Amino acid sequence: MAVLGVRVRLGAGGTVDDVRALKTWLEREESLAGLLSEEKLSIEEQTSTDGTKGRLGPDLELVLKILGDVVTLVALTEYTTRAVKTWTNNRRRLQGGDPEPQIRTLDTDGE
């Protein structure tokens, strides 16, 4: 069965603390919090699987997986993109720098 979801990874300007702060932010985002409380969505910290050479940023990424038929992949991607953009703007304002977030859909096998 295909696993639907999105992957969020921070660029070289991001830290492990940024990944964890972003996870907390996403868990509190209204559109995602409801899905989490209904157990229709999971947000997991995972070690990066692609092993990008020369990567200076954290090797952690966030994976949001749809666990039910309540939300479409398009909607989840939109919710996530909006929340990550708000978090990034807030982080930039408070700490400076740009963690260069990247959001992409998971492959059908969940990778």
Coordinates of C-alpha atoms in Angstrom, one line a residue, residues 36-91:
L36 CA -2.6 14.7 14.7
S37 CA -5.2 14.6 17.6
E38 CA -7.5 12.4 15.4
E39 CA -4.5 10.1 14.6
K40 CA -4.9 10.8 10.9
L41 CA -1.4 12.2 10.6
S42 CA 2.0 11.4 12.1
I43 CA 5.1 13.7 12.2
E44 CA 8.4 11.9 12.7
E45 CA 12.0 13.0 13.0
Q46 CA 14.1 10.8 10.8
T47 CA 17.7 10.6 9.8
S48 CA 18.2 11.7 6.3
T49 CA 18.2 8.8 3.9
D50 CA 20.0 10.3 0.8
G51 CA 23.4 10.9 2.4
T52 CA 24.1 14.1 0.5
K53 CA 27.9 14.5 0.2
G54 CA 29.3 17.7 1.7
R55 CA 26.0 18.5 3.5
L56 CA 26.7 21.0 6.4
G57 CA 23.2 21.1 7.9
P58 CA 21.5 18.6 10.2
D59 CA 21.0 15.0 9.0
L60 CA 17.5 15.1 10.4
E61 CA 14.3 15.7 8.5
L62 CA 10.6 15.7 9.3
V63 CA 8.3 13.2 7.6
L64 CA 4.5 13.9 7.8
K65 CA 2.5 10.7 6.9
I66 CA -1.2 10.6 6.2
L67 CA -2.7 7.8 8.3
G68 CA -6.3 7.9 7.0
D69 CA -8.6 9.2 4.3
V70 CA -9.3 12.5 5.9
V71 CA -6.9 14.7 4.0
T72 CA -5.5 14.6 0.5
L73 CA -1.8 14.8 -0.3
V74 CA -2.4 18.2 -2.0
A75 CA -4.1 19.6 1.1
L76 CA -1.3 18.2 3.4
T77 CA 1.4 19.7 1.2
E78 CA -0.5 23.1 1.2
Y79 CA -0.9 23.1 5.0
T80 CA 2.7 22.1 5.5
T81 CA 4.1 24.6 3.1
R82 CA 2.1 27.4 4.7
A83 CA 3.2 26.4 8.2
V84 CA 6.9 26.0 7.2
K85 CA 6.8 29.4 5.5
T86 CA 5.4 31.1 8.6
W87 CA 8.0 29.3 10.9
T88 CA 10.8 30.3 8.5
N89 CA 9.8 34.0 8.5
N90 CA 9.5 33.9 12.3
R91 CA 12.9 32.3 12.7

